[in-house]
mmCIF file of N, CA and C in Angstrom:
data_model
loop_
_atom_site.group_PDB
_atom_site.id
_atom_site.type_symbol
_atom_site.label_atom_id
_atom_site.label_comp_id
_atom_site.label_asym_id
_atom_site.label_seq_id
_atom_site.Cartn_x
_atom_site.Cartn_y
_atom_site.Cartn_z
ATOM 1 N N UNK Y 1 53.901 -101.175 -112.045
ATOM 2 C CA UNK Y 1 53.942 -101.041 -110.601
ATOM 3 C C UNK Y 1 52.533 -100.986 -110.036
ATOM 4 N N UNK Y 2 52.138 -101.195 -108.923
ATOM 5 C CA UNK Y 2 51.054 -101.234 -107.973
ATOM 6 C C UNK Y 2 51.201 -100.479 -106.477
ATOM 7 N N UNK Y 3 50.478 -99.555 -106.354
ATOM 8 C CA UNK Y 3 50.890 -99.018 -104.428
ATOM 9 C C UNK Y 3 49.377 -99.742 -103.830
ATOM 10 N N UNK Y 4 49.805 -100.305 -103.074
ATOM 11 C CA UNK Y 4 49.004 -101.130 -101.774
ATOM 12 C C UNK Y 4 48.627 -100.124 -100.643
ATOM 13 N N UNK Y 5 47.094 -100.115 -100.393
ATOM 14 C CA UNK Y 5 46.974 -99.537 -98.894
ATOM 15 C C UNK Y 5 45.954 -100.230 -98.434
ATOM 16 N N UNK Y 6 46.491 -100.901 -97.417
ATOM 17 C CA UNK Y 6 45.163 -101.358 -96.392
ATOM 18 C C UNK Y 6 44.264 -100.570 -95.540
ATOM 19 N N UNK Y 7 43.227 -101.227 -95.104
ATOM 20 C CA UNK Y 7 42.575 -100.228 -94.253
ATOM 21 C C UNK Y 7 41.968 -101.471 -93.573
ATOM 22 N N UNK Y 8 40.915 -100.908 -92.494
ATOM 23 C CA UNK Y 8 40.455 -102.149 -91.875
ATOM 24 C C UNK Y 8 40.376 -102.383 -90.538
ATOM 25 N N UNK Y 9 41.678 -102.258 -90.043
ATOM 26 C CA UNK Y 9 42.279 -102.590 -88.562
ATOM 27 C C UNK Y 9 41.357 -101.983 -87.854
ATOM 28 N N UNK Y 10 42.148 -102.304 -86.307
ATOM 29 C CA UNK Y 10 41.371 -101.234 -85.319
ATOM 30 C C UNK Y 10 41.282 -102.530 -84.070
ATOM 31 N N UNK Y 11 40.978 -101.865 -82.781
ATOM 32 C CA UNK Y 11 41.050 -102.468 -81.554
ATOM 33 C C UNK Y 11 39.567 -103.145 -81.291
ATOM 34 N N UNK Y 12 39.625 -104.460 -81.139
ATOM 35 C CA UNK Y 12 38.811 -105.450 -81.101
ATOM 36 C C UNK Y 12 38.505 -106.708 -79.827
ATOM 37 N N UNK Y 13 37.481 -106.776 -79.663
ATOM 38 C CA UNK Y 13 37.764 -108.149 -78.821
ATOM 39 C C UNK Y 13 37.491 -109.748 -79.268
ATOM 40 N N UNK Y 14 38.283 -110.128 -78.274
ATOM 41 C CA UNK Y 14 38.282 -111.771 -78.539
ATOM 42 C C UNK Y 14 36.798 -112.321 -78.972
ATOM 43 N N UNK Y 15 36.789 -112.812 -80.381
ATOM 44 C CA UNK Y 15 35.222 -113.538 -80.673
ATOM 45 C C UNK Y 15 35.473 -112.397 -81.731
ATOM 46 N N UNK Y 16 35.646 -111.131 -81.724
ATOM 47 C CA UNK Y 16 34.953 -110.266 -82.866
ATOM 48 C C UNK Y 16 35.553 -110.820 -84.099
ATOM 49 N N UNK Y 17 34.862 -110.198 -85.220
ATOM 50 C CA UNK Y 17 36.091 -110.393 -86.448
ATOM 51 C C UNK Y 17 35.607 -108.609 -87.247
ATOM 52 N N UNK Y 18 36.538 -109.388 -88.190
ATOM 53 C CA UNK Y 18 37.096 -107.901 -89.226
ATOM 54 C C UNK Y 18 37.150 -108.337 -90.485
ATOM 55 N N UNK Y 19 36.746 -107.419 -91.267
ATOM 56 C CA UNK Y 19 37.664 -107.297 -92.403
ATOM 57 C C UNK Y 19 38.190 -106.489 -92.794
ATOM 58 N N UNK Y 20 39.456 -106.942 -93.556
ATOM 59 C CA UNK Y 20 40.712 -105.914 -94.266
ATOM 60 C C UNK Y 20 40.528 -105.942 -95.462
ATOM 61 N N UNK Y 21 40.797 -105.007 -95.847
ATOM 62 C CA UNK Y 21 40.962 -104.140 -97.291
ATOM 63 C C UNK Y 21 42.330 -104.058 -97.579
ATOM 64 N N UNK Y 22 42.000 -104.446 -98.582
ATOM 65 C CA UNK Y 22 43.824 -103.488 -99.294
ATOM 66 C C UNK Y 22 43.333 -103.185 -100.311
ATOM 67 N N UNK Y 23 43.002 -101.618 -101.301
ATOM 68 C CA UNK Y 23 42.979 -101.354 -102.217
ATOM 69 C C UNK Y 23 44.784 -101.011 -102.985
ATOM 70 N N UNK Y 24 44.320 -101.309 -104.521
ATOM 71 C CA UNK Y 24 45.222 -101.216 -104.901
ATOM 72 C C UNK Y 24 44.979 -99.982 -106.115
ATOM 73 N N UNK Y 25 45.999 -99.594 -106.758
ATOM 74 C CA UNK Y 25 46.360 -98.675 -107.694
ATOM 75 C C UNK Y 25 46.270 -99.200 -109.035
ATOM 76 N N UNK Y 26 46.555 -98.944 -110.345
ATOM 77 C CA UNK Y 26 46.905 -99.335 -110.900
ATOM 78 C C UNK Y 26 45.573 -99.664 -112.244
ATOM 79 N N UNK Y 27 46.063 -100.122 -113.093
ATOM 80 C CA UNK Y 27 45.204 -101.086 -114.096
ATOM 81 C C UNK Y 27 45.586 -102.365 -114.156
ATOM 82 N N UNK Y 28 46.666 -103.207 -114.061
ATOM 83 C CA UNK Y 28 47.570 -104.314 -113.878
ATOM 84 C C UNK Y 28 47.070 -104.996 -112.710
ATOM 85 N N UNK Y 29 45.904 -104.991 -111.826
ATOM 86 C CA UNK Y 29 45.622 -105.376 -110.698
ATOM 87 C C UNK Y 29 45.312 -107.018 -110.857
ATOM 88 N N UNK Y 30 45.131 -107.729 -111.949
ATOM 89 C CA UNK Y 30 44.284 -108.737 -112.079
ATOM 90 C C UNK Y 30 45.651 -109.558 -112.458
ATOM 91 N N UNK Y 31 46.859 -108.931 -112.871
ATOM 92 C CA UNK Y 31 47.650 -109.829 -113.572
ATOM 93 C C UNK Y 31 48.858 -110.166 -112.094
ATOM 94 N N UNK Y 32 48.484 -110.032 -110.732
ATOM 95 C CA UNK Y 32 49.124 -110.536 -109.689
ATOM 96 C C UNK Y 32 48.468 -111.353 -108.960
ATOM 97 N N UNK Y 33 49.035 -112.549 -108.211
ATOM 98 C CA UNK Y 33 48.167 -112.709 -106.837
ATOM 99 C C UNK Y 33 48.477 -111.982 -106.104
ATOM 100 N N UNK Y 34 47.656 -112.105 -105.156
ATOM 101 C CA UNK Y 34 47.989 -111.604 -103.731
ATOM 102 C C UNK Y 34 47.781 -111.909 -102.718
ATOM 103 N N UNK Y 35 48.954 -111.658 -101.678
ATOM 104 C CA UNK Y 35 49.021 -112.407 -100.340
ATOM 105 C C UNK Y 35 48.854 -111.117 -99.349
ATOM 106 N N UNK Y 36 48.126 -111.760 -98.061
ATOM 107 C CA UNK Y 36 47.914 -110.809 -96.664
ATOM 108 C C UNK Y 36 49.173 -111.532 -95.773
ATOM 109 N N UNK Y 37 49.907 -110.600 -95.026
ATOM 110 C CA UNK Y 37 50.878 -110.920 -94.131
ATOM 111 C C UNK Y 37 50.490 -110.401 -92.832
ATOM 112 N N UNK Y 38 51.098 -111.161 -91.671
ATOM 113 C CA UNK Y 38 51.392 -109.981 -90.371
ATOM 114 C C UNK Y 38 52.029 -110.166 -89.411
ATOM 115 N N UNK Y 39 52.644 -109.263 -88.779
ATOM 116 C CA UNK Y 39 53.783 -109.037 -88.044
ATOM 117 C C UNK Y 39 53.624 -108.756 -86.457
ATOM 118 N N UNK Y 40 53.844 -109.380 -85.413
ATOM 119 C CA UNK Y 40 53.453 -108.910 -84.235
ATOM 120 C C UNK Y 40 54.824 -108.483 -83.695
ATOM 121 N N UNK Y 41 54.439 -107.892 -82.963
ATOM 122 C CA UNK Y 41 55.574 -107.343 -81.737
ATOM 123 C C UNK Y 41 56.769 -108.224 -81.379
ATOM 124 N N UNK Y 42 58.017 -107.913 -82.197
ATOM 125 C CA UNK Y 42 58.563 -108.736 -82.147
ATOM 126 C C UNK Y 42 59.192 -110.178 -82.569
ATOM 127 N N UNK Y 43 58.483 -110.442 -83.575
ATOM 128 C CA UNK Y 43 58.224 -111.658 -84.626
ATOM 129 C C UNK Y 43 58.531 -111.535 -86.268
ATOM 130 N N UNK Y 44 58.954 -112.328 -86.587
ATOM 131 C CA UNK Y 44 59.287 -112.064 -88.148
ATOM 132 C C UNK Y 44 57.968 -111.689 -88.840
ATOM 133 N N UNK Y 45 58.063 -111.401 -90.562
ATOM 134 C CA UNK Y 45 56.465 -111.226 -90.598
ATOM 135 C C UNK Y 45 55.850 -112.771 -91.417
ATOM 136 N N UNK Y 46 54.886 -113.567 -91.066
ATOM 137 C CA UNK Y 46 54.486 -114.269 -91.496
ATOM 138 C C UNK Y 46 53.463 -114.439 -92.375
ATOM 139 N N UNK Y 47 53.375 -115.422 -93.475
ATOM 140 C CA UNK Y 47 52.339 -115.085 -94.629
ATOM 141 C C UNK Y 47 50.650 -116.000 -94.036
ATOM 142 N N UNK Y 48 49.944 -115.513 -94.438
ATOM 143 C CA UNK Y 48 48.586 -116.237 -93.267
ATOM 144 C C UNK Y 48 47.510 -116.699 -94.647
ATOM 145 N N UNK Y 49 47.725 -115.609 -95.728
ATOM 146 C CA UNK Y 49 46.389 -116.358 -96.694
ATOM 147 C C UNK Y 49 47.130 -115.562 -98.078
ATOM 148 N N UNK Y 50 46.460 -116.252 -99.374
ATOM 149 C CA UNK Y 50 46.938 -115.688 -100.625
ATOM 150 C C UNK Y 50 45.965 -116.265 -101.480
ATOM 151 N N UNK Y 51 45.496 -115.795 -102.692
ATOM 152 C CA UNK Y 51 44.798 -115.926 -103.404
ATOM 153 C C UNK Y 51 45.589 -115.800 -105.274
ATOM 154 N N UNK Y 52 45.184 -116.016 -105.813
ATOM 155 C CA UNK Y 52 45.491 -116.332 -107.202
ATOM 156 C C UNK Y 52 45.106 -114.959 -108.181
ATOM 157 N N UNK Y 53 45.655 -114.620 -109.160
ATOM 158 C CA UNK Y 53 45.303 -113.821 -110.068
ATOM 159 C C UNK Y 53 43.396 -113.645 -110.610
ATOM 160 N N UNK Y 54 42.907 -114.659 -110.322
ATOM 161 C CA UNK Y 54 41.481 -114.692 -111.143
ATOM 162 C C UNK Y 54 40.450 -114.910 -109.506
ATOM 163 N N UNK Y 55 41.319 -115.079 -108.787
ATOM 164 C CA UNK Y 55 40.743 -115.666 -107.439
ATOM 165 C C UNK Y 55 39.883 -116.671 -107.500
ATOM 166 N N UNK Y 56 40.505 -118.051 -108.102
ATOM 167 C CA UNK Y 56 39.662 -119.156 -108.035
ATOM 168 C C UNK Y 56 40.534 -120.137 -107.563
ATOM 169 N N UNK Y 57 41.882 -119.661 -106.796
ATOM 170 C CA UNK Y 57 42.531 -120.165 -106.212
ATOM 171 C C UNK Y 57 42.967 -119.658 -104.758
ATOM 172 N N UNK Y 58 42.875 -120.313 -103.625
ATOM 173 C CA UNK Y 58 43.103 -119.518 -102.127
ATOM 174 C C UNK Y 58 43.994 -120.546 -101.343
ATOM 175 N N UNK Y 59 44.782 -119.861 -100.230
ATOM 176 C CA UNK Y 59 46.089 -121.056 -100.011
ATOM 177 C C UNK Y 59 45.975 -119.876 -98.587
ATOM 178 N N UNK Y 60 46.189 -120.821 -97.614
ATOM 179 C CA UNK Y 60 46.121 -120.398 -95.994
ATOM 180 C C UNK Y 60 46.786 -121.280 -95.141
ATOM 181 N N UNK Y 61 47.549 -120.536 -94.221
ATOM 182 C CA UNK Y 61 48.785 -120.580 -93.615
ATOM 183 C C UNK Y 61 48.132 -121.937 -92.056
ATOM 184 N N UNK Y 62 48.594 -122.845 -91.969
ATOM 185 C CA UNK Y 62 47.805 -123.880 -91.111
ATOM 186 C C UNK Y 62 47.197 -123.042 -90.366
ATOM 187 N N UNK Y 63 47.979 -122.340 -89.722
ATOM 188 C CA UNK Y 63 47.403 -121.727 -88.210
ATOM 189 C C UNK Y 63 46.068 -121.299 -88.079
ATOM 190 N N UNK Y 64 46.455 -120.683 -89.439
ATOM 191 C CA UNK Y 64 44.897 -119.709 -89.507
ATOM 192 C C UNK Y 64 43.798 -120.067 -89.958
ATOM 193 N N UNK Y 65 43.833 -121.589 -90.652
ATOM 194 C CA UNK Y 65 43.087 -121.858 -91.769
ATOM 195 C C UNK Y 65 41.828 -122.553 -91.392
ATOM 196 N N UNK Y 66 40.542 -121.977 -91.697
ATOM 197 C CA UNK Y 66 39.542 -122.075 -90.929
ATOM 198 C C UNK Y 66 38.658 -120.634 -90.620
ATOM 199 N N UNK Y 67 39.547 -119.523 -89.942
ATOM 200 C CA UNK Y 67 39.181 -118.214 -89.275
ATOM 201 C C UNK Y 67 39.213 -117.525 -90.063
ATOM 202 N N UNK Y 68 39.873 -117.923 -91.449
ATOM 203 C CA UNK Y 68 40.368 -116.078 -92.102
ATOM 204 C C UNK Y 68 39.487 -116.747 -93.270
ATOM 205 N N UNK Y 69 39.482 -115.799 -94.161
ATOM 206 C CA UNK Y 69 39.085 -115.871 -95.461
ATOM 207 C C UNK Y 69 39.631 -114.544 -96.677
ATOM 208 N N UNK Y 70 40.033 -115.222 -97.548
ATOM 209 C CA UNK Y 70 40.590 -114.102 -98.564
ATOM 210 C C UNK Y 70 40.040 -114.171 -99.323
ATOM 211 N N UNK Y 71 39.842 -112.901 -99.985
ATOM 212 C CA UNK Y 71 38.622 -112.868 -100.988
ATOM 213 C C UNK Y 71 39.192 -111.577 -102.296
ATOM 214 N N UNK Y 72 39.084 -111.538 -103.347
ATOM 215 C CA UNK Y 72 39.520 -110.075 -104.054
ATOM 216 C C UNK Y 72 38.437 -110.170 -105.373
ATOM 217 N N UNK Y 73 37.854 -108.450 -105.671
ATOM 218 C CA UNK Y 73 37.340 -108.369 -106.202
ATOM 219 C C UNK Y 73 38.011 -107.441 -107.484
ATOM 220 N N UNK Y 74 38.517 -108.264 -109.002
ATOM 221 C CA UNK Y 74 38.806 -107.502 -109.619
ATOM 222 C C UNK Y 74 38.661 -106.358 -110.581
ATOM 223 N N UNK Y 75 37.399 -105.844 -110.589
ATOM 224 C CA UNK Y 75 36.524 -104.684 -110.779
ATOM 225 C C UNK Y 75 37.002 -103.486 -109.745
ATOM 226 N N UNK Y 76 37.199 -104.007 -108.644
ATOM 227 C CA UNK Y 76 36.956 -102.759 -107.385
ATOM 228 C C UNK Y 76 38.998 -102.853 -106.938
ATOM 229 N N UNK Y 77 39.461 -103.380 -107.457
ATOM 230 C CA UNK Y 77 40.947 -103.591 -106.944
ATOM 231 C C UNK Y 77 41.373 -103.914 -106.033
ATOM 232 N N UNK Y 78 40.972 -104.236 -105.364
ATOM 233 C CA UNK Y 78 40.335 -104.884 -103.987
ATOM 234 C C UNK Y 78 40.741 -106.387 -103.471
ATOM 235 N N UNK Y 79 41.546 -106.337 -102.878
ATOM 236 C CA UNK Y 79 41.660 -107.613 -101.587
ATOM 237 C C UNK Y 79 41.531 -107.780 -100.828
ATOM 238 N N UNK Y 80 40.742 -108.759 -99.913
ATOM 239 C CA UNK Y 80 40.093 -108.622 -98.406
ATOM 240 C C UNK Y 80 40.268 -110.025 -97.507
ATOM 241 N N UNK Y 81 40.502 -109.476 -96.641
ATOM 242 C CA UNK Y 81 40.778 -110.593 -95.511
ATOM 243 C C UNK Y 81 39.543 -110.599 -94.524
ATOM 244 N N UNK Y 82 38.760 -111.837 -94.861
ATOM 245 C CA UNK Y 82 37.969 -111.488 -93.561
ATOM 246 C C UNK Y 82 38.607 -112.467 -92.001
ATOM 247 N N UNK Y 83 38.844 -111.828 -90.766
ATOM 248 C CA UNK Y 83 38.983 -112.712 -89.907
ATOM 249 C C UNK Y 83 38.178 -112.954 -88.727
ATOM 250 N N UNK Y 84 37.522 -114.270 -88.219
ATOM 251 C CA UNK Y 84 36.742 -114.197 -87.668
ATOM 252 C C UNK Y 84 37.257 -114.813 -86.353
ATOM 253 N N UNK Y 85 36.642 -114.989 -85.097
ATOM 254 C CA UNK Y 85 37.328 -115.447 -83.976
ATOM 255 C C UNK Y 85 38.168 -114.607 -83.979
ATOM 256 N N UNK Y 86 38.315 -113.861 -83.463
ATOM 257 C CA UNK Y 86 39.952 -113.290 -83.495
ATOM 258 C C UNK Y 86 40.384 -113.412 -81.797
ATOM 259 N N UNK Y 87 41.462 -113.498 -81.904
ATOM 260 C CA UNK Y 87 42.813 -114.327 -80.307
ATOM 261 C C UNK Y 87 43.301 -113.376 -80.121
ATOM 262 N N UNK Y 88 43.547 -112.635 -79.114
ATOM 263 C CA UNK Y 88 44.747 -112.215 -78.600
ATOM 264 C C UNK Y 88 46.058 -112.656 -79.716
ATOM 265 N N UNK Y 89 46.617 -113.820 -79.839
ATOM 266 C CA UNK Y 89 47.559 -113.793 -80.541
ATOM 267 C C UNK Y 89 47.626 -113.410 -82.157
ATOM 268 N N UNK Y 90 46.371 -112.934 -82.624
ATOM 269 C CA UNK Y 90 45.889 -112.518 -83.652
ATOM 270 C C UNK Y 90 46.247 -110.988 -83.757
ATOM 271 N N UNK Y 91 47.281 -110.548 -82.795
ATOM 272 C CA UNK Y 91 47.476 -108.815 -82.507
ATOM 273 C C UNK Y 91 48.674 -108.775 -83.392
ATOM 274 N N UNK Y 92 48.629 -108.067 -84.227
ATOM 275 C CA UNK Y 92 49.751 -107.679 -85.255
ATOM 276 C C UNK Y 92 49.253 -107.007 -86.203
ATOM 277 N N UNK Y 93 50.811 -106.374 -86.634
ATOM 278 C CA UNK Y 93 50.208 -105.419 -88.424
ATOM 279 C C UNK Y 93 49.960 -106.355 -89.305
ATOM 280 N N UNK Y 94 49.045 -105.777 -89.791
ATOM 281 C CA UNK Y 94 48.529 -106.758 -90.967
ATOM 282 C C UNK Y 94 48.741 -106.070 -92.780
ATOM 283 N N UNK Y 95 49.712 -107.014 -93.113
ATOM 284 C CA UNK Y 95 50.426 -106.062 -94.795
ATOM 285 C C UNK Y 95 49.491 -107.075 -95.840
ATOM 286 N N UNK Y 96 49.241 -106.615 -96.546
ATOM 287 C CA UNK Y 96 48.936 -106.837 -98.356
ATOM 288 C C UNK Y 96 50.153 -106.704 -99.510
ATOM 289 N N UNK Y 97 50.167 -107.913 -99.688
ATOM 290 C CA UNK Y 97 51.266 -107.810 -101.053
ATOM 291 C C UNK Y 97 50.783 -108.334 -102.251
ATOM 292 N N UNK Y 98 51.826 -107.536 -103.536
ATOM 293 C CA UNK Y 98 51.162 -108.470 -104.716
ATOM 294 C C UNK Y 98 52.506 -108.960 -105.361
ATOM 295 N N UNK Y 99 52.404 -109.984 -105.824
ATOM 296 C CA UNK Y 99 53.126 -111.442 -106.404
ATOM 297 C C UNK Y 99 52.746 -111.203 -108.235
ATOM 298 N N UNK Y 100 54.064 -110.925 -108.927
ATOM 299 C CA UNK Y 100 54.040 -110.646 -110.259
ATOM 300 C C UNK Y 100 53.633 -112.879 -110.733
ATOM 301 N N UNK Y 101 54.204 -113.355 -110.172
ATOM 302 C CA UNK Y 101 54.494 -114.359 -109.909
ATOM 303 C C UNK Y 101 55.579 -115.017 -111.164
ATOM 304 N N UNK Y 102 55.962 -114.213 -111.653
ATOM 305 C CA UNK Y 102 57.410 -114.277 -112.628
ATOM 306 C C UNK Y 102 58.225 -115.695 -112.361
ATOM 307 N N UNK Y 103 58.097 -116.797 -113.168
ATOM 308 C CA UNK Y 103 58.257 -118.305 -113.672
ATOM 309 C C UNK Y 103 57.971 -119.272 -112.167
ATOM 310 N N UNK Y 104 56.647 -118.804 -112.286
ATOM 311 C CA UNK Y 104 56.398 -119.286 -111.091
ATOM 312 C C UNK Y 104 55.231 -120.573 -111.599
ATOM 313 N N UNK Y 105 55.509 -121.733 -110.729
ATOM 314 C CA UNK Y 105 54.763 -123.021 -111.242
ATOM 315 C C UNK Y 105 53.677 -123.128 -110.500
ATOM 316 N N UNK Y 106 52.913 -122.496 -109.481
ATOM 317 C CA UNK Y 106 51.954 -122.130 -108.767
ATOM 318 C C UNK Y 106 51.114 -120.884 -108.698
ATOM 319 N N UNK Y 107 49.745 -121.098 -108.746
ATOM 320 C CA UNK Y 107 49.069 -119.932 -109.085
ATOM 321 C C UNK Y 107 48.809 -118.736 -107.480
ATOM 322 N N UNK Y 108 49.734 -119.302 -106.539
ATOM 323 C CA UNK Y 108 49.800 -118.657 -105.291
ATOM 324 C C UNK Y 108 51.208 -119.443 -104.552
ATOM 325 N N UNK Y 109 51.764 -117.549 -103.797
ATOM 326 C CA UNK Y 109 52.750 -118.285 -103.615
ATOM 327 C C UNK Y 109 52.730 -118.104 -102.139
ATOM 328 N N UNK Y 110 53.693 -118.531 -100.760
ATOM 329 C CA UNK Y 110 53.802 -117.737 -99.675
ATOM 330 C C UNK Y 110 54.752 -117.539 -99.087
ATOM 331 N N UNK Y 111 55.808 -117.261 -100.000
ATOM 332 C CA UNK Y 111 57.244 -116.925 -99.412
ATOM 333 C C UNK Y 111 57.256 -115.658 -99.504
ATOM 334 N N UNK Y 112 57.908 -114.518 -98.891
ATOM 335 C CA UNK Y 112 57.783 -113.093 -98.514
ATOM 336 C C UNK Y 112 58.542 -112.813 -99.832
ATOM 337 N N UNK Y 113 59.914 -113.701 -100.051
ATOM 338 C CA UNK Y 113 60.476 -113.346 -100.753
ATOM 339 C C UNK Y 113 59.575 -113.060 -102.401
ATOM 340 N N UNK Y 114 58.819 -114.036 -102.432
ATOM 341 C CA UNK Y 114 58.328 -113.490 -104.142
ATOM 342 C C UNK Y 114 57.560 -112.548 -104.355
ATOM 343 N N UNK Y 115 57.001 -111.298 -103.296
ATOM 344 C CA UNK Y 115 56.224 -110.268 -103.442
ATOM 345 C C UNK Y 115 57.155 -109.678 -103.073
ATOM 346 N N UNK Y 116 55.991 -108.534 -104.417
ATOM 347 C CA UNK Y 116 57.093 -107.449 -104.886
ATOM 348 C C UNK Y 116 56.577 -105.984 -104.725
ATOM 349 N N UNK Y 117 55.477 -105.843 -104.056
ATOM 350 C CA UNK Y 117 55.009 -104.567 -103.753
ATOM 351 C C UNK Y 117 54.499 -104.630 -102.677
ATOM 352 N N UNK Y 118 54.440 -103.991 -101.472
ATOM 353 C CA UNK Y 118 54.177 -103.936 -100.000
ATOM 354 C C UNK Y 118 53.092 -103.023 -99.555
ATOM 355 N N UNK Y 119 51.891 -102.843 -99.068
ATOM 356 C CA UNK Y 119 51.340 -101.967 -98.519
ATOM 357 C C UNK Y 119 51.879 -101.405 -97.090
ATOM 358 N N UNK Y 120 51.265 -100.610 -96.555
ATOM 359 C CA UNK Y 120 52.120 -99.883 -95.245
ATOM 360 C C UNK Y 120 51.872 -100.240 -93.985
ATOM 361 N N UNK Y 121 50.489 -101.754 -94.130
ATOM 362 C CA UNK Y 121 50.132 -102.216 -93.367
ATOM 363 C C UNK Y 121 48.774 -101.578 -92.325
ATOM 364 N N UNK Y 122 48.242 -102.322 -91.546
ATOM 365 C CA UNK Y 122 47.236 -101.841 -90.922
ATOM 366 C C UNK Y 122 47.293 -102.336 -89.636
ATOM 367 N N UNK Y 123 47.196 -102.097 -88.293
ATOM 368 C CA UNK Y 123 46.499 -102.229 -87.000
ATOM 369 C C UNK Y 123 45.553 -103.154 -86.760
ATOM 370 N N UNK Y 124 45.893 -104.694 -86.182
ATOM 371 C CA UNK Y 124 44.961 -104.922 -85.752
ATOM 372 C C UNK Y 124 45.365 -105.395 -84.145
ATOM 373 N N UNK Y 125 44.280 -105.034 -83.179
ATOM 374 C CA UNK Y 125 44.694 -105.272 -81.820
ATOM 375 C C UNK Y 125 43.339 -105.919 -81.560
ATOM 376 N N UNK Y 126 43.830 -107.057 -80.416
ATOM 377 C CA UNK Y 126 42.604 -107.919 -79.850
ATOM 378 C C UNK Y 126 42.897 -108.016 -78.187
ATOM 379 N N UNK Y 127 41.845 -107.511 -77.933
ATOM 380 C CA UNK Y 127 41.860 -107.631 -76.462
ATOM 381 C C UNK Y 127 41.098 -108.700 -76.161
ATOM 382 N N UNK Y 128 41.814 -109.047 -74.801
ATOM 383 C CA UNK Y 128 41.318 -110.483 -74.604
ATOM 384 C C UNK Y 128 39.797 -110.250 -73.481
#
């Protein structure tokens, strides 16, 4: 097992960026990928970036792809989202998951369904 906690968030304006953290638990940290999700007011939650077990693999959601960057360091347990530009429509919780990736033919995945451990999410708000 793995417990996820992000950190990071916080109230921002349009142009700023951030980065997110998700530390993780565990010794098993290297043998998942992991994907950043997020959820706005009202909206299903959508997957935006994911990275690979060794992180020499990264996979980003059209919308975003360009602004964000995922990055994980497996020494420090550590996954990070950096996002830059950030929109108004960029206002949502932002979750960290990790992907056992169990007979999986891709070294990143981005269906909600194949992660299997959830962080509690983090705050991010953008004022315009």
């Amino acid at each position: 097992q793995v417990q996820l906690v992000e950190s990071g968030g916080g109230l921002v304006h349009a142009g700023d960026s951030l980065r997110l953290s998700c530390q993780a638990s565990g010794r098993t940290f290297s043998s998942y990928a992991m994907g950043w999700f997020r959820q706005a007011p009202g909206q299903e939650r959508e997957f935006v970036a994911g990275i690979s077990r060794s992180g020499d693999r990264t996979y980003y959601d059209g919308s975003v792809k360009g602004r964000l960057t995922i990055s994980r360091d497996n020494a420090k347990n550590t996954v990070y989202l950096q996002v830059n530009s950030l929109k108004p429509e960029d206002t949502a919780v932002y979750y960290c998951a990790a992907d056992q990736l169990i007979e999986s033919p891709v070294p990143v995945r981005d269906g909600l369904q194949w992660y299997d451990y959830w962080g509690q999410g983090t705050q991010v708000t953008v004022s315009s």
